[in-house]
Coordinates of C-alpha atoms in Angstrom, one line a residue:
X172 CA 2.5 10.2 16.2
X173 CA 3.6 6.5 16.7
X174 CA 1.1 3.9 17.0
X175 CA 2.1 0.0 18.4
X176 CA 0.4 -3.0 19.5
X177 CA 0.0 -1.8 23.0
X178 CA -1.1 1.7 22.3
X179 CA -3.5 1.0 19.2
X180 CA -6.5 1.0 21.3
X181 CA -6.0 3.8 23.5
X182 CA -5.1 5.8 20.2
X183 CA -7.9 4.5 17.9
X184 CA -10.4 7.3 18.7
X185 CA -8.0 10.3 17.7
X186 CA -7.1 8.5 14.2
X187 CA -10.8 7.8 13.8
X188 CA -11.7 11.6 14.3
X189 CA -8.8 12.7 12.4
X190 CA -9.7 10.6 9.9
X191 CA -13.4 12.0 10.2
X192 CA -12.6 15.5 10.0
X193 CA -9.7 15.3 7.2
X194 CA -10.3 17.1 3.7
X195 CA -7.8 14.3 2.4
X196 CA -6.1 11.3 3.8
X197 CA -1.7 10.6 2.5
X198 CA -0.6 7.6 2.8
X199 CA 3.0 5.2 2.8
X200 CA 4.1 2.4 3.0
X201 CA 7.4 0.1 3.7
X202 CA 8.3 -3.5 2.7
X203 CA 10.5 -5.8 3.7
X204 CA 11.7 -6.3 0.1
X205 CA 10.8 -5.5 -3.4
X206 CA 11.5 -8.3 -5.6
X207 CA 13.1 -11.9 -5.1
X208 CA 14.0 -12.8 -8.4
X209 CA 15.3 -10.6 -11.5
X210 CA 12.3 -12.2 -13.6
X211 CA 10.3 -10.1 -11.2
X212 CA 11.5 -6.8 -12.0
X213 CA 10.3 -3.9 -14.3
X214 CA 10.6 -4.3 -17.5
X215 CA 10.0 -0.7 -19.3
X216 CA 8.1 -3.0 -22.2
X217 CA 6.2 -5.0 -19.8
X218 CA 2.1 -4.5 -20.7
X219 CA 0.0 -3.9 -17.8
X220 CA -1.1 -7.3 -17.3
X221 CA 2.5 -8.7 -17.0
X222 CA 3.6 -5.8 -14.9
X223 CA 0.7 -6.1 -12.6
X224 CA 1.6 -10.2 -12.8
X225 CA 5.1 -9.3 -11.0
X226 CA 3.8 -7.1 -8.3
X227 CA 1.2 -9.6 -7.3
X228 CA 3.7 -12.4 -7.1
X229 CA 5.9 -10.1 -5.3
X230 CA 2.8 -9.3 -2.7
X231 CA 2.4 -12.8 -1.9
X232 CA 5.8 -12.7 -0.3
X233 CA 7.0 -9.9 0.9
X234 CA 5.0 -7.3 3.6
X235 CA 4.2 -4.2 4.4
X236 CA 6.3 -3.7 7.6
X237 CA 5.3 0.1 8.1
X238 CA 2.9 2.5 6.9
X239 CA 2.1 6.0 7.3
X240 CA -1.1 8.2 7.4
X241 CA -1.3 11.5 7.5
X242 CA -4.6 13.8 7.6
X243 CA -5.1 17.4 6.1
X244 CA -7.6 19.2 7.4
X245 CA -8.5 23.2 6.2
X246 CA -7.8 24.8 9.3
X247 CA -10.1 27.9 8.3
X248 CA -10.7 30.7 5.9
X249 CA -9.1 33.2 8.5
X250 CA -5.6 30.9 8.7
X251 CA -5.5 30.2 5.1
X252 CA -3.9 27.3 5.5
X253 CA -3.9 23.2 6.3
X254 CA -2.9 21.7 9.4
X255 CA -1.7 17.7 9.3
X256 CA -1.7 14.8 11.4
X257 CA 0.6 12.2 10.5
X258 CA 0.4 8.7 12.4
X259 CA 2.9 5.7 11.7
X260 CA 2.3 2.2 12.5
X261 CA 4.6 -0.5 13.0
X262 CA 3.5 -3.7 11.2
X263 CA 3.9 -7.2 12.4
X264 CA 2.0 -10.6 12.2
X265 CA 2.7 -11.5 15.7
X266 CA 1.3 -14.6 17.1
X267 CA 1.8 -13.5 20.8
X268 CA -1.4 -11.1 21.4
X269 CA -4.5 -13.9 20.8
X270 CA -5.5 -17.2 20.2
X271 CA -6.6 -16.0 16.6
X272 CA -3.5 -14.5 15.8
X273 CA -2.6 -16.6 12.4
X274 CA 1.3 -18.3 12.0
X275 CA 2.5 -16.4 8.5
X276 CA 5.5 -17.2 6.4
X277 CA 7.3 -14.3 4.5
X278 CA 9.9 -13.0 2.4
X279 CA 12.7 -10.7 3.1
X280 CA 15.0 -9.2 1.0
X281 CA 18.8 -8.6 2.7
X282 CA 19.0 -5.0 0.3
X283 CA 15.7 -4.1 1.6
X284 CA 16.5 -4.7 5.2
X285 CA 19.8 -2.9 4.6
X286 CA 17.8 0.3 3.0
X287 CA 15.1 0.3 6.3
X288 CA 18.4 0.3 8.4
X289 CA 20.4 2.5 6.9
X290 CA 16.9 4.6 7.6
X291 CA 16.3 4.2 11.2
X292 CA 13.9 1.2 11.1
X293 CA 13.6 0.1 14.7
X294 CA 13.8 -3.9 14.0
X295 CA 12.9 -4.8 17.8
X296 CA 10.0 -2.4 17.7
X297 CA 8.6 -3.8 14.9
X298 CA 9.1 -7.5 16.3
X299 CA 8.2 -6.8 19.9
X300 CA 5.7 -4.3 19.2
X301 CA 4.2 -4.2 15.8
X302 CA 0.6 -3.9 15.3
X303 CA -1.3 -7.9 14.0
X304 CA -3.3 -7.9 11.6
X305 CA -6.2 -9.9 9.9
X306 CA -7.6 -9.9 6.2
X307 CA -11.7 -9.0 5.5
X308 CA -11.2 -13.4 4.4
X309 CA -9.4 -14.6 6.9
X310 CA -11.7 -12.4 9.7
X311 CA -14.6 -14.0 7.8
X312 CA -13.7 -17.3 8.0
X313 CA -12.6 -17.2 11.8
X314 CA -15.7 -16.0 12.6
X315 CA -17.2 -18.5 11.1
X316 CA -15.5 -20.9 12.4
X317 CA -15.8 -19.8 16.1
X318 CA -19.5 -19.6 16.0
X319 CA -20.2 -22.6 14.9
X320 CA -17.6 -23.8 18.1
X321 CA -19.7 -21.5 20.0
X322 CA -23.4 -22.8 18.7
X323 CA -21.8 -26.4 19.0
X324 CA -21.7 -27.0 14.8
X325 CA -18.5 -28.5 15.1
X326 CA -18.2 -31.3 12.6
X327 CA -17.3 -34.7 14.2
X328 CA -13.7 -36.1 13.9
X329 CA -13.4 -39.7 13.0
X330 CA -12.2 -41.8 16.0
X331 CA -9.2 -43.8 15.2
X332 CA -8.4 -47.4 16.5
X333 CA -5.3 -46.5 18.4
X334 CA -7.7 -43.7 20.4
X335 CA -10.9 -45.5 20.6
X336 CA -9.6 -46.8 24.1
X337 CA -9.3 -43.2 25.0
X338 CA -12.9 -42.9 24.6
X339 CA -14.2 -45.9 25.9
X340 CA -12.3 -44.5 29.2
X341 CA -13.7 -40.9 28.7
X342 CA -17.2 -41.9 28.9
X343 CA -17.2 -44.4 31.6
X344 CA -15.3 -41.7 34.0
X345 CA -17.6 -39.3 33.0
X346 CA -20.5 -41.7 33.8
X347 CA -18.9 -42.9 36.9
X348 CA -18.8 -39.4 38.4
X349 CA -22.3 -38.7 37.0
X350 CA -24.0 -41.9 38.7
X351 CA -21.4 -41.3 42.4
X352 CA -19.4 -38.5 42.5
X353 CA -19.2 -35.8 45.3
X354 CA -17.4 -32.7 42.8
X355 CA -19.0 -30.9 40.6
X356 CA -16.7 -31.3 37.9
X357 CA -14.2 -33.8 36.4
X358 CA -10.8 -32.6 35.0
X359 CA -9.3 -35.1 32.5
X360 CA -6.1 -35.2 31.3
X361 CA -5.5 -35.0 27.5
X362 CA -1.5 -34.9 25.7
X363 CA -2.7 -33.7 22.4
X364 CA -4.8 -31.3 20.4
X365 CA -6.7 -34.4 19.2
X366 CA -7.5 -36.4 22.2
X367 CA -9.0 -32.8 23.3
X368 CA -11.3 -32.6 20.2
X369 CA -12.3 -35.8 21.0
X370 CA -13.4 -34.8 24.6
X371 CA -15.2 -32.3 23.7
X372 CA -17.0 -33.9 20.8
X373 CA -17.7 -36.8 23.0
X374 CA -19.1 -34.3 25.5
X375 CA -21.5 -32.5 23.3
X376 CA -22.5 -35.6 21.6
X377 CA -23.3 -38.0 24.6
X378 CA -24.3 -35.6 27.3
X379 CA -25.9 -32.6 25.3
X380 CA -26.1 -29.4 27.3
X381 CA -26.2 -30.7 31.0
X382 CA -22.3 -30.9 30.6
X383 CA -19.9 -28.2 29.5
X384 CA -16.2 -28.9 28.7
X385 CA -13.6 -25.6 29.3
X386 CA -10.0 -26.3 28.2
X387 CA -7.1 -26.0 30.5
X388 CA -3.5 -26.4 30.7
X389 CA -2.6 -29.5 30.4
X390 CA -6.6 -30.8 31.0
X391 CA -10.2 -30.2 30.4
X392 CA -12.9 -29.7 33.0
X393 CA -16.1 -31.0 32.9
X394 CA -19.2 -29.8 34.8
X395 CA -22.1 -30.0 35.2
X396 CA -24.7 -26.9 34.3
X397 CA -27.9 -25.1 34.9
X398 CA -29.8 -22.7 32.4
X399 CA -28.4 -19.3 33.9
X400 CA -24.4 -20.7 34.3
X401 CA -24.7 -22.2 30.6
X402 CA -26.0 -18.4 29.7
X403 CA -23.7 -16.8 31.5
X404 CA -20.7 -19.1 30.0
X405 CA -21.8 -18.6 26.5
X406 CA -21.5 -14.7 27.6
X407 CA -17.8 -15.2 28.3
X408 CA -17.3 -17.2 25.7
X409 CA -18.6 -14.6 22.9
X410 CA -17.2 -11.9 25.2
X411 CA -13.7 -13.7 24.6
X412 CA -13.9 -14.5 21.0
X413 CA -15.0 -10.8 20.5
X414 CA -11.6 -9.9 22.1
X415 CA -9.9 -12.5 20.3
X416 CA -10.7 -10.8 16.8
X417 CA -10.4 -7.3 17.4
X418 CA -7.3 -7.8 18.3
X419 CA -6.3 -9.4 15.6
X420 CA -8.0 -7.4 13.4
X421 CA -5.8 -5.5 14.8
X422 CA -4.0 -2.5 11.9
X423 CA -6.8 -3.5 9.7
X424 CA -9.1 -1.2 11.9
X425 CA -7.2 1.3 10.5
X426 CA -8.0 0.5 6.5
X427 CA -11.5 0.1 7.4
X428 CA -11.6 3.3 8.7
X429 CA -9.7 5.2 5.7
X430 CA -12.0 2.8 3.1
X431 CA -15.5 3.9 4.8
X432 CA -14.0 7.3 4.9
X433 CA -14.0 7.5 1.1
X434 CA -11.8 10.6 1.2
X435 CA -9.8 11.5 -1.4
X436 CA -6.1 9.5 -1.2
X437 CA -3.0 10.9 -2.1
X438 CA 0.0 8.7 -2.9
X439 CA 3.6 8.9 -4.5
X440 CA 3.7 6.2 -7.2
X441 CA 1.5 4.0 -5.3
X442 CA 0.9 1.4 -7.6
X443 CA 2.8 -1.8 -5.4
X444 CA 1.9 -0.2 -2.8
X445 CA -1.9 -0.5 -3.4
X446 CA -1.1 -4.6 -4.5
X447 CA 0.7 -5.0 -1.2
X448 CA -2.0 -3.5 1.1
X449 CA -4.7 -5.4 -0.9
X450 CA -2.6 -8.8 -0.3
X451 CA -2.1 -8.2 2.9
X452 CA -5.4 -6.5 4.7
X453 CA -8.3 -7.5 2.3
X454 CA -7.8 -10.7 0.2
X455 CA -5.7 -12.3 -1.9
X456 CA -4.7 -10.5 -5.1
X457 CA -6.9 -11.5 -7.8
X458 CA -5.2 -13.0 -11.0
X459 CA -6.1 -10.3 -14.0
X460 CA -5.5 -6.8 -13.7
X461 CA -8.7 -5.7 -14.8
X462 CA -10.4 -7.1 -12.2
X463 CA -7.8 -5.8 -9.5
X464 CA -8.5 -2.2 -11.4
X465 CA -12.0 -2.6 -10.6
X466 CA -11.8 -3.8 -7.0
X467 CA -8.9 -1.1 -6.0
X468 CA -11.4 1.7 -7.6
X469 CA -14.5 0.3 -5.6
X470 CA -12.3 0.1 -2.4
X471 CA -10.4 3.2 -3.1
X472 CA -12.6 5.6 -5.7
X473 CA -10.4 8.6 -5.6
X474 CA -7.0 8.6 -5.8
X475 CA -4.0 11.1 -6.9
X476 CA -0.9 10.0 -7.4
X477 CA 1.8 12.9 -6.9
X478 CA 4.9 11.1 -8.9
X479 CA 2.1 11.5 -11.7
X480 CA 0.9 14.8 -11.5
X481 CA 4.8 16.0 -10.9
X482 CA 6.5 14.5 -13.6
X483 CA 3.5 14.5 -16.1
X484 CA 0.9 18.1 -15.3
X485 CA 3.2 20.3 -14.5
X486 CA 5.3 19.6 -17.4
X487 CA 8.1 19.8 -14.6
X488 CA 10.2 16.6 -16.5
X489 CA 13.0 19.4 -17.6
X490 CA 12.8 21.4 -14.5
X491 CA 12.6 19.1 -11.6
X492 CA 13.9 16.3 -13.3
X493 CA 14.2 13.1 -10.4
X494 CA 10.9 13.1 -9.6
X495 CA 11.5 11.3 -5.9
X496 CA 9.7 12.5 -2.8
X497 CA 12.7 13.6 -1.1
X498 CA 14.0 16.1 -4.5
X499 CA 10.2 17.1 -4.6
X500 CA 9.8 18.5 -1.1
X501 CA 13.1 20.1 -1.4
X502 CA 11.2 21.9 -5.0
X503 CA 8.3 22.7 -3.4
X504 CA 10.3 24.4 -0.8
X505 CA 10.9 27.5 -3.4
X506 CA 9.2 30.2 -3.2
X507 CA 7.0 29.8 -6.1
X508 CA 5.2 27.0 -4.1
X509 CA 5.1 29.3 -0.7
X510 CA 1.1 28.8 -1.2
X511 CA -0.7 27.3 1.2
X512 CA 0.4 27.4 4.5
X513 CA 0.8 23.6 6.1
X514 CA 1.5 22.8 10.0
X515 CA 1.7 19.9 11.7
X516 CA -0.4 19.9 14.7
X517 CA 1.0 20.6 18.3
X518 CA 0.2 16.8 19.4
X519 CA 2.0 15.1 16.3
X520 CA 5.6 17.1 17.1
X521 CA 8.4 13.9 15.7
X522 CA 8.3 16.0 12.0
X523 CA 8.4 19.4 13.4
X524 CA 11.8 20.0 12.4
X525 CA 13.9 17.0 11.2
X526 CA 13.6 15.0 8.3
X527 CA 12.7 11.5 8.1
X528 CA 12.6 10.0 4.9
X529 CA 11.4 6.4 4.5
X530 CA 9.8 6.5 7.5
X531 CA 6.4 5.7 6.2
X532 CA 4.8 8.3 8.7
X533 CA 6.8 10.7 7.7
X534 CA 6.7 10.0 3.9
X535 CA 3.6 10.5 4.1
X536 CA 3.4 13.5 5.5
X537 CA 5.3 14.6 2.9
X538 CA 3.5 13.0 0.1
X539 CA 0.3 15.5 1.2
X540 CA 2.3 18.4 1.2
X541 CA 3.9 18.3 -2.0
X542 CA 0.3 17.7 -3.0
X543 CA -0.8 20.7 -1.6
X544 CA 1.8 22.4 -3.0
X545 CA 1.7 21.7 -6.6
X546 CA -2.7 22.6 -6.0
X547 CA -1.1 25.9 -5.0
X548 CA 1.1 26.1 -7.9
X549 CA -1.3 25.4 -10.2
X550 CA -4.1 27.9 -8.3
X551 CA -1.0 30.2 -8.8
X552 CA -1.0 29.8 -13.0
X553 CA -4.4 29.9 -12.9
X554 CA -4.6 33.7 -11.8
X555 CA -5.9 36.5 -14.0
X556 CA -3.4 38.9 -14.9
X557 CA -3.8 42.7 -12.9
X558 CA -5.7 44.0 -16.1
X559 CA -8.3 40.4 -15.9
X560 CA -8.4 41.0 -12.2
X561 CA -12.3 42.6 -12.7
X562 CA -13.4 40.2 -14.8
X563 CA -13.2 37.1 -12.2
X564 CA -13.2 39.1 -8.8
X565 CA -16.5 37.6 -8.4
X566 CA -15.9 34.0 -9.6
X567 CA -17.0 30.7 -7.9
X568 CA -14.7 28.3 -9.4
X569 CA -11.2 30.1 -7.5
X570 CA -11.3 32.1 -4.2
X571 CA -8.1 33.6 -3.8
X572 CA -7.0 36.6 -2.0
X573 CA -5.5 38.4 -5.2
X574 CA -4.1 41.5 -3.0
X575 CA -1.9 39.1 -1.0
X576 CA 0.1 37.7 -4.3
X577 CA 1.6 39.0 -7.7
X578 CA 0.7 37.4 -11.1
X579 CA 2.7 35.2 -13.2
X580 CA 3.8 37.7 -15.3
X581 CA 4.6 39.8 -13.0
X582 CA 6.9 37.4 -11.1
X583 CA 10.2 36.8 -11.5
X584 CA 10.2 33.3 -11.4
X585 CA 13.4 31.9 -12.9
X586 CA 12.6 28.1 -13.8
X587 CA 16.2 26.8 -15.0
X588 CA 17.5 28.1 -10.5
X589 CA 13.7 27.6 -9.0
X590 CA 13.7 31.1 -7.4
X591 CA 11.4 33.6 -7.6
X592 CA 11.6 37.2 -5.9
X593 CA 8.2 37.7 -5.1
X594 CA 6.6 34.9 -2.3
X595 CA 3.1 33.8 -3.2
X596 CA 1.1 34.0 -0.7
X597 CA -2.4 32.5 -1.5
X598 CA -4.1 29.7 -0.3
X599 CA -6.9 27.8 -2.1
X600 CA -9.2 26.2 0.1
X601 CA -9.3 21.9 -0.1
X602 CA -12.3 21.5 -2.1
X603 CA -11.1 24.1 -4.5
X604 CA -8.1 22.2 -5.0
X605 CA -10.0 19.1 -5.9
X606 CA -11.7 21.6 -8.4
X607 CA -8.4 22.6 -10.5
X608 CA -9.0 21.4 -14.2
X609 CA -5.2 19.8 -13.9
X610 CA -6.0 17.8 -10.9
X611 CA -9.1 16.6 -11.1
X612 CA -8.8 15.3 -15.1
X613 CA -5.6 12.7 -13.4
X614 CA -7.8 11.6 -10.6
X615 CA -7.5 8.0 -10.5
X616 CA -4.2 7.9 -12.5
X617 CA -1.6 6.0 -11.1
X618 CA 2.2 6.2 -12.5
X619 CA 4.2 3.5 -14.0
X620 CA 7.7 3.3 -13.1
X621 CA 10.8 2.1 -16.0
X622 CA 7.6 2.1 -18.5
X623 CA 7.2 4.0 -21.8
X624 CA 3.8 4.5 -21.0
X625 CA 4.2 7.1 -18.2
X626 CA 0.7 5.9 -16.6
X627 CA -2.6 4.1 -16.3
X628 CA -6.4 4.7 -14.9
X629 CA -8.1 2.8 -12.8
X630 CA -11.2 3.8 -14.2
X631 CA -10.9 3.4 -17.9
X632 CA -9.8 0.9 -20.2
X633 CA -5.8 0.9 -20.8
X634 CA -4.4 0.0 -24.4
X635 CA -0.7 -0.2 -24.4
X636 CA 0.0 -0.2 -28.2
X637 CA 2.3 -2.2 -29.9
X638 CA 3.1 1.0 -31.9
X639 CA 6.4 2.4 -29.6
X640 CA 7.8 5.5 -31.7
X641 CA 10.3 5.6 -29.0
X642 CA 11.9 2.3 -28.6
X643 CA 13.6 0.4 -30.5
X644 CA 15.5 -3.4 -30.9
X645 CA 19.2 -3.3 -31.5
X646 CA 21.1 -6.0 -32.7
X647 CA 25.1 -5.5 -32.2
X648 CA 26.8 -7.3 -35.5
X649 CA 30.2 -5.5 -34.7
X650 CA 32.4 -5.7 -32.4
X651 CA 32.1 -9.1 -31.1
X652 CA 29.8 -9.6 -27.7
X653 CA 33.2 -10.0 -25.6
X654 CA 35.0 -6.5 -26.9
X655 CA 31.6 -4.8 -26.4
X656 CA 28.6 -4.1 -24.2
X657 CA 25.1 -2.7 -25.1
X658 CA 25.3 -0.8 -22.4
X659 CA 28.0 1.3 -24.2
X660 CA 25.7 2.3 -27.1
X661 CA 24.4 5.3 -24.4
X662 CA 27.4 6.8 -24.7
X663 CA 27.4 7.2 -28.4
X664 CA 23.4 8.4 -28.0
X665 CA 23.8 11.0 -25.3
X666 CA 25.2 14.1 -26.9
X667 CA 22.3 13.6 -29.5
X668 CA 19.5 12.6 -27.1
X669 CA 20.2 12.9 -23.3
X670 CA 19.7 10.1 -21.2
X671 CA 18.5 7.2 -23.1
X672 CA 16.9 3.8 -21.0
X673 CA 18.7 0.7 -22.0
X674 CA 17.1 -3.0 -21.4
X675 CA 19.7 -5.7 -22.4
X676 CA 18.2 -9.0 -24.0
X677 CA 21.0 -11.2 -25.3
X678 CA 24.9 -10.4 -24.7
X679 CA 24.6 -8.7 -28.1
X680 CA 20.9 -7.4 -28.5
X681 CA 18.6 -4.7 -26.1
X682 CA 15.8 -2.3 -26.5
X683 CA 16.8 1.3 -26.6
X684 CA 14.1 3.5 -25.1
X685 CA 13.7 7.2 -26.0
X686 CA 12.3 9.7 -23.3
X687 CA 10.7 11.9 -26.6
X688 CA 9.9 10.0 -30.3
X689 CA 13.2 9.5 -32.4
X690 CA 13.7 8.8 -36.1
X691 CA 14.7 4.9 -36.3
X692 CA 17.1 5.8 -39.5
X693 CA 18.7 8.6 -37.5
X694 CA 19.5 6.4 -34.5
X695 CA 20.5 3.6 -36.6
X696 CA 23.4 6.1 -39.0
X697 CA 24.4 7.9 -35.7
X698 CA 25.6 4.1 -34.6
X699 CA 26.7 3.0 -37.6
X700 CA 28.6 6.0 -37.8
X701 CA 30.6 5.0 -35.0
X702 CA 34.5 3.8 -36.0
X703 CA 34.4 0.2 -35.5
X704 CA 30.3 -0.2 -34.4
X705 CA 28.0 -1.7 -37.0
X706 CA 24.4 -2.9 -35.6
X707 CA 21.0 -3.7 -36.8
X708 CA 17.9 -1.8 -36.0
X709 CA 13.9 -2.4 -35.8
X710 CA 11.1 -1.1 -34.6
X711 CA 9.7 -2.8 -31.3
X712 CA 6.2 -3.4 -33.3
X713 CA 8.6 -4.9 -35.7
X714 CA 10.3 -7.0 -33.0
X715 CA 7.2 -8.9 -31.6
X716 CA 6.2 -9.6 -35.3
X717 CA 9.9 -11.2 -35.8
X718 CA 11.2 -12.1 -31.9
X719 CA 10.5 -15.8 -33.0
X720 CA 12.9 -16.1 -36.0
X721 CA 15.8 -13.0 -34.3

């Protein structure tokens, strides 16, 4: 279901209740870039501090231009299975819907407008009709600000020379009408924002509440008031400035609602993703990690991350290999993952049938299912065996309808194609998914992308040692830099090691970086081996020690 600017309103109750009656919220996001300098990429050796340095930096500039919710909800013992409402918002900082909509400057990246293109982004219905927003600061402050306008706090502006005519004039009109004029009011021109603080702090000061002065194009009226009209005015006036915030408030209803929800919150490697929502819709980022660990964990206390749980609990590295969203759903399409049953309610139909990826509702639609899926997978492993069957009939950790579905062993499951004869069938319920020992020991685990540390908590301390069995500094010494490229040492590694991440430091040095722990000597004669190729070789421990004097 699509949500805009002009529809938010209208559409706020049915998110609110979905998100009310959810077992688990999924969640998306899309920028309009990524990164706006090389120094601000990935680094696979980057610690966490200096990784989480380059996302916040990256934050600051770029947005969230879409995001995507979808909500699970156990549709019942009797239908073993989930039904799920997706939603997708359209994200703008318009300044055209309010008089507290705030003037914002921001990045884009021309590769990642060329990506949301080349995916169906509707530019003109994100300018024209994307949702405003406002951060828990900058609401606070406004609001502020207003009442104290409203309460008449203002602080006084000091009167310049060249305007100090201007007021001399002010007063003695305003006294001129007071002592002999026939209208109840007085409308004086002003040509400037200042000249019209001036009136009105000239007003409040001078003539207290007998007078009231309401802007208008091009002038401000003056008039003269009674108890009940200055009661009813400040009634308008709060009524207004009420307005004026919830609207721009604006998609930030939305957070607040999936924040108070405290639902559990699934994401696919949602670590810039978390930094850009918390730059944009709460504050700005803070400035060390651990202190963004422990505000993202108060804000969001239970998180699972499926690029984690994929690549790292099901021990599915070998077998699913590319880890994305779009190769997972097309995994946990197989049969093996046929438990439980999802559907997308009748009144959210766009995802019935075609795809959308990188459409942040859609994304995140999918993002729950494969969730779902790998809980069923894992329910799946976790079955007795026909003869155990007895023994746990009667168990409270798993309800599973053990008639419907064959074992593991006696499946046919074939990992290296991904098909399996026999269709499970089963369906945990939601809570019991949260329950699975696999699951719930990576809750609050988010994965790191290009790292050698796979991922990181945000509930516990995180030490990234300097001891790296599986990376290494290489030094080139022959050929020379022109007749050869680090980048060609992979070719020379593959055969031995597979695939093998290369991070290029000097036109003759790099880190080589081992998906399992390697022997540095090995390495190092398999090279040197090489007709014509003659390098140098230290551990990365070894590296920081030396990088001064190399």
């Amino acid at each position: 279901m699509e949500v805009l600017r002009g529809t938010l309103d209208s559409q706020l109750p049915l998110i609110e209740k979905a998100i009310e009656e959810a077992d688990f919220l999924s969640f998306d996001a899309e920028f309009s870039g990524l990164h706006n300098s090389l120094s601000l990429r990935s680094h696979p050796l980057d610690d966490l501090q200096t990784r989480y340095e380059k996302y916040r930096k990256n934050a600051q500039e770029f947005l969230v231009v879409q995001f995507g919710l979808t909500c699970f909800k156990w549709s019942g013992e009797d239908d073993k299975g989930f039904l799920a409402k997706p939603f997708n918002f359209y994200v703008f900082p318009t300044t055209t819907s309010g008089r507290a909509q705030l003037d914002r400057v921001f990045v884009s990246q021309s590769s990642g407008l060329d990506f949301l293109a080349k995916h169906g982004f509707d530019f003109n219905k994100w300018v024209y009709q994307g949702i405003p927003y406002m951060t828990v600061q900058e609401e606070k402050i406004y609001v502020e600000k207003k009442m104290r306008e409203l309460n008449g706090n203002m602080p006084d502006v000091q009167v310049d020379e060249n305007c100090q005519a201007f007021v001399n004039e002010l007063c003695q009109n305003i006294d001129d009408w007071l002592t002999i004029g026939q209208e109840n009011y007085l409308n004086i021109d002003v040509s400037n924002g200042y000249r019209r603080r001036l009136v009105y702090q000239e007003v409040r000061n001078r003539y207290g509440p007998e007078l009231v002065a309401e802007g208008r194009q091009g002038f401000i009226k003056i008039s003269k008031t009674s108890d009940e009209s200055r009661t009813k005015l400040k009634e308008e006036k709060i009524k207004l400035f009420e307005h004026d915030v919830q609207r721009a408030i604006g998609f930030r209803k939305i957070i607040d609602l999936i924040c108070r929800s405290k639902k559990p919150i699934i994401g696919h490697n949602m670590f810039l993703d978390l930094c850009m929502i918390y730059e944009q819709f709460f504050e700005p980022l803070p400035e060390r990690f651990e202190d963004f660990q422990r505000k993202i964990h108060e804000i969001f206390p239970s998180l699972y991350d499926t690029k984690h749980l994929a690549s790292r609990i099901l021990g599915l590295e070998t077998s699913f290999g590319d880890s994305s969203l779009s190769e997972l759903i097309s995994r946990v399409k197989g049969a093996a993952f046929a438990s439980p049953d999802i559907q997308i309610h009748y009144e959210h139909p766009r995802y019935w049938s075609d795809s959308y990826f990188h459409e942040a509702g859609y994304d995140a639609y999918c993002t729950g299912f494969v969730f779902l899926k790998l809980g069923g997978y894992l329910g799946k492993k976790s079955l007795p065996t026909s003869k155990e069957k007895q023994k746990v009939e009667h168990s409270s950790e798993y309800v599973y309808d053990y008639e419907s579905m064959s074992s593991v062993e006696d499946s046919n499951w074939d990992y290296a194609t991904g098909r399996e004869i026999t269709p499970a069938t089963v369906s945990p319920p939601p809570f019991e998914i949260f329950k699975i020992p696999e699951i719930t020991k990576e809750k609050n685990r988010l994965h790191l992308v290009k790292s050698d540390v796979d991922s990181f908590s945000l509930e516990e301390p995180n030490v990234m040692s300097l001891e790296k069995p599986n990376v290494f500094y290489v030094k080139i010494v022959e050929p020379a830099p022109t007749k050869f490229s680090p980048k060609l040492l992979t070719q020379h590694l593959y055969k031995t090691y597979g695939n093998v991440f290369i991070y290029s430091l000097k036109e003759n040095q790099c880190f080589l970086t081992f998906k399992n722990v390697v022997d540095l000597e090995d390495v190092k004669g398999l090279l040197n081996s090489t007709p014509g190729l003659k390098v140098e070789m230290m551990s990365y421990k070894n590296y920081v020690d030396n990088k001064a004097v190399l």
